[in-house]
CSV table of C-alpha atoms in Angstrom, one decimal:
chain,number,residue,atom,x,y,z
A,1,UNK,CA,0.0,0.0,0.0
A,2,UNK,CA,1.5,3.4,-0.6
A,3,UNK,CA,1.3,6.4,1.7
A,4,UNK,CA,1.5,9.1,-1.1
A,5,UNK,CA,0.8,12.8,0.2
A,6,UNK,CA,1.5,11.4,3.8
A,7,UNK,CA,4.3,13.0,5.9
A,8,UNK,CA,6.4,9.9,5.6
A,9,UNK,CA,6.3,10.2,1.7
A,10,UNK,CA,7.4,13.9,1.8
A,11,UNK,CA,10.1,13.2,3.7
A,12,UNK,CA,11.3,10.7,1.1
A,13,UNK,CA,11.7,13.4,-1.1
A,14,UNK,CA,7.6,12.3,-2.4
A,15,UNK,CA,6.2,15.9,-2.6
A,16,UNK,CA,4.2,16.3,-5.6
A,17,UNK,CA,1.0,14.3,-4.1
A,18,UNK,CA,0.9,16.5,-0.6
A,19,UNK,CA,-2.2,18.0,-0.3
A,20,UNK,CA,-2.2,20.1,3.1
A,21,UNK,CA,-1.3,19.0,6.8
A,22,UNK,CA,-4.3,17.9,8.5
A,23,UNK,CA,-5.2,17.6,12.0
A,24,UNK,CA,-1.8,16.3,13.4
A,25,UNK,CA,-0.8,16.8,17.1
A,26,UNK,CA,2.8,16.3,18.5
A,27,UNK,CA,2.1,12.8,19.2
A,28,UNK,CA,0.6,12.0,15.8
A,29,UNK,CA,2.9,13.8,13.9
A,30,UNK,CA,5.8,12.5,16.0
A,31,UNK,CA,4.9,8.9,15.0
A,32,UNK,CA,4.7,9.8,11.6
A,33,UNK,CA,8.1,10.9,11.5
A,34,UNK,CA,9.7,8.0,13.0
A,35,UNK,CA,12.5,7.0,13.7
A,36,UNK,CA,12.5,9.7,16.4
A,37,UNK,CA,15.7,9.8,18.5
A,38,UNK,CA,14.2,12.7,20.7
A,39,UNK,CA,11.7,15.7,20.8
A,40,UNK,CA,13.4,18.8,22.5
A,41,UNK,CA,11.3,22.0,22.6
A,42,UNK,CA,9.0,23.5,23.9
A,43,UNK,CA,10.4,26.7,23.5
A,44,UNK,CA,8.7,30.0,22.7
A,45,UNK,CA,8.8,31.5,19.3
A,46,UNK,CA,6.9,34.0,17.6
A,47,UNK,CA,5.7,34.1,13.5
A,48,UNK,CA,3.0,36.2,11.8
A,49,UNK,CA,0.3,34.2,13.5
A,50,UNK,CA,1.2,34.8,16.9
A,51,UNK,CA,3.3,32.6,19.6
A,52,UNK,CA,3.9,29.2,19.2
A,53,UNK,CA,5.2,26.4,20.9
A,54,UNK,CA,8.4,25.0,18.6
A,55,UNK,CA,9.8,21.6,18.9
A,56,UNK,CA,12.9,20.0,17.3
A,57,UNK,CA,12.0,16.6,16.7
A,58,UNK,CA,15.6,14.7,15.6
A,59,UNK,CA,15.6,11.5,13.6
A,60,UNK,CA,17.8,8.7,13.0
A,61,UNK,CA,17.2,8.8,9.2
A,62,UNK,CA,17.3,12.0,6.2
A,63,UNK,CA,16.0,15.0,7.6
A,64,UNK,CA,17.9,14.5,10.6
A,65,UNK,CA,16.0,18.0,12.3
A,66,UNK,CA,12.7,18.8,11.9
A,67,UNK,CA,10.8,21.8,13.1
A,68,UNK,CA,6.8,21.5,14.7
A,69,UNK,CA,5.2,24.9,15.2
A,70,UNK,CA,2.4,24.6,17.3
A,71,UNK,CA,0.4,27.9,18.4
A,72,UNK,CA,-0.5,28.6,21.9
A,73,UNK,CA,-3.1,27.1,23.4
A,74,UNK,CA,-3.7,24.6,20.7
A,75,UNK,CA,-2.6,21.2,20.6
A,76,UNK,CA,-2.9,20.9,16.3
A,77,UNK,CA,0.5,21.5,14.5
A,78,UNK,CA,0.4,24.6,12.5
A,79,UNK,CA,3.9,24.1,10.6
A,80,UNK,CA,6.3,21.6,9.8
A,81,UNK,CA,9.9,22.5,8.1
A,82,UNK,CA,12.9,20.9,7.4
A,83,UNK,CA,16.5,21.9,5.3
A,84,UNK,CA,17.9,20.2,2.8
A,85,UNK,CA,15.5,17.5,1.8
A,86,UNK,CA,16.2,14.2,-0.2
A,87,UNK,CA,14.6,15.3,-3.5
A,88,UNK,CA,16.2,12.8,-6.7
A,89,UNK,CA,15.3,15.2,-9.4
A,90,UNK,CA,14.3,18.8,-8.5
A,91,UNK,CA,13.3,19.4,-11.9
A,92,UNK,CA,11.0,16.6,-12.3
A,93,UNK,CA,9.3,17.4,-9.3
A,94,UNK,CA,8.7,21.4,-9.7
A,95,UNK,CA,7.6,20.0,-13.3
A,96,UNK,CA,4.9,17.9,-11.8
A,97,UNK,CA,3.7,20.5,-8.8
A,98,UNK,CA,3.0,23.2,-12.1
A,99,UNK,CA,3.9,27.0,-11.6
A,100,UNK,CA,3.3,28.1,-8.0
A,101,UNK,CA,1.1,30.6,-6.6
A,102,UNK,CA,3.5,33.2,-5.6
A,103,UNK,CA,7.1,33.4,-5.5
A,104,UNK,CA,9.1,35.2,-3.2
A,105,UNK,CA,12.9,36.5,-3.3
A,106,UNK,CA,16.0,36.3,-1.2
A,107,UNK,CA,13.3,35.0,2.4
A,108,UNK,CA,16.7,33.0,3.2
A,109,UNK,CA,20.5,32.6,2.2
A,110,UNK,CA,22.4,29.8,1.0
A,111,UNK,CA,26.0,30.9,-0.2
A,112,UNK,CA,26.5,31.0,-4.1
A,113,UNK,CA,23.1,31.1,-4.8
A,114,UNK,CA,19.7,33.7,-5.4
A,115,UNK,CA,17.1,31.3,-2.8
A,116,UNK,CA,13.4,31.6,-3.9
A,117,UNK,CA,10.3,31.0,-2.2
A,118,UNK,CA,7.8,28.6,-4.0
A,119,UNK,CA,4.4,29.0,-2.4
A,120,UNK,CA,1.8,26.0,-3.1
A,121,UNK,CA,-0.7,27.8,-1.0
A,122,UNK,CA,-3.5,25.6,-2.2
A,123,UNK,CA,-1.0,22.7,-1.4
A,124,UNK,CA,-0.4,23.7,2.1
A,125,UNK,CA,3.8,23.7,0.3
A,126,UNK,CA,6.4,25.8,0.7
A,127,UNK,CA,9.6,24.8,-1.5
A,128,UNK,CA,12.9,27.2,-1.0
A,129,UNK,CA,14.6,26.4,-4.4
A,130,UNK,CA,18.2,27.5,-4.9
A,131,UNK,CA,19.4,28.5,-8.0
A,132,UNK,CA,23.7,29.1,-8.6
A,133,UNK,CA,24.5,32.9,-9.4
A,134,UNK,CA,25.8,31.7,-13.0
A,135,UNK,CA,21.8,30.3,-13.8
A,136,UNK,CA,20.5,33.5,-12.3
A,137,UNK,CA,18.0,34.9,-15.2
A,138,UNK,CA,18.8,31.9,-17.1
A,139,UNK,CA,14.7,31.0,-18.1
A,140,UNK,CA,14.9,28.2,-17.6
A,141,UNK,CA,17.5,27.4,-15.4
A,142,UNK,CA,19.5,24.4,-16.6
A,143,UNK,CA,18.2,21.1,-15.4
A,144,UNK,CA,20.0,20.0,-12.4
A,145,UNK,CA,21.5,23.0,-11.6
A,146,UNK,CA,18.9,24.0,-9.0
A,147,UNK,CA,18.3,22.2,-5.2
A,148,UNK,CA,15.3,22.5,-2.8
A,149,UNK,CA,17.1,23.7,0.3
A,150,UNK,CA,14.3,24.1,2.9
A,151,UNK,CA,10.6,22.4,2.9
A,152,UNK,CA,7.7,23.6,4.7
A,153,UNK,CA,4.5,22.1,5.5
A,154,UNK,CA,1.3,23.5,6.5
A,155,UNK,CA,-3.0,23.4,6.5
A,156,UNK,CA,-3.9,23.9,2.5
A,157,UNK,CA,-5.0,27.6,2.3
A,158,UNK,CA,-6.3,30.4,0.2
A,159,UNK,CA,-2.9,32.8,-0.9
A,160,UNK,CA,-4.6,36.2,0.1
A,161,UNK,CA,-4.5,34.2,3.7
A,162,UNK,CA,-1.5,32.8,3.2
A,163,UNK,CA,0.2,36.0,2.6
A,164,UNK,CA,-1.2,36.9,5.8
A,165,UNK,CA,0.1,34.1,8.2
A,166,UNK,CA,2.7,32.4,7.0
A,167,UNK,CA,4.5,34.7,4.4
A,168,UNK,CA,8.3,34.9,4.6
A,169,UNK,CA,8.8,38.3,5.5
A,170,UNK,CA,9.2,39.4,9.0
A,171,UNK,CA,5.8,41.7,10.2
A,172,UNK,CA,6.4,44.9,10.1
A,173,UNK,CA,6.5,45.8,13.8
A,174,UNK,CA,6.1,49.6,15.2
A,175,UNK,CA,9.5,51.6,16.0
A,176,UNK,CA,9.4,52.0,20.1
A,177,UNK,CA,9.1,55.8,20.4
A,178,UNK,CA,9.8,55.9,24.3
């Protein structure tokens, strides 16, 4: 039986056929992501949606780290993320998953390279794709020249929302006049 759109497919590197995190707690989602060698956290961490609890949950296997954001008061996991995931061809998959939503520059830094933002809002996807400064404005890039450096996984959603919870940028926060 295959587990296609299922956190344990995505992790493989399977992330064409994921359709949105559903109603996973720590526990659940900590069980899907076995083989857990520990679950440190919680500690306090803010993002556009408020404060959330974040936990580290390491792995024996590929990703070895991955992040749980679960908000305040809840027990239901808002946002999983992970860097550098096992992807075997890039390509193939951002072929498969169509054009994304929205695209966002430069939300994180990887040396060598111009990192964008893939939002699969509808998808509940994130994909940060890194392309080398020589294949910058190279449409397309060369096949094989570009890596997924950091996933993210969240509840499908409308972009206008989106936008409004989980996008990249840091909120714009008032200047402390006293």
């Amino acid at each position: 039986m295959t587990d296609q759109g299922t956190i344990g497919a995505v992790l493989r590197g399977e992330l064409a056929d994921w359709r949105g995190l559903g109603e996973e707690t720590l526990e659940s989602l900590t069980e899907a992501l076995a083989p857990v060698e520990a679950v440190a956290g919680p500690t306090y961490a803010e993002r556009r949606l408020g404060r959330f609890d974040r936990y580290v949950v390491t792995r024996s296997a590929a990703p070895a780290d991955v992040q749980v954001w679960i908000p305040g008061g809840s027990a239901v996991v808002a946002l999983v993320e992970w860097d550098d995931p096992e992807v075997a061809d890039v390509d193939a998959l951002l072929d498969r998953l169509g054009d994304p939503e929205e695209v966002q520059h430069n939300q994180r830094f990887r040396t060598g390279t111009l990192v964008d933002e893939l939002v699969y809002a509808g998808r509940g996807l994130n994909l940060s794709i890194a392309t080398p400064h020589a294949d910058v404005g190279v449409d397309p890039p060369p096949r094989g020249s570009r890596q997924i450096v950091h996933v993210q996984l969240f509840g499908a959603m409308e972009l206008d929302r989106w936008r409004a919870a989980l996008g990249a940028t840091v909120p714009v926060r008032p200047f402390p006049l006293n």
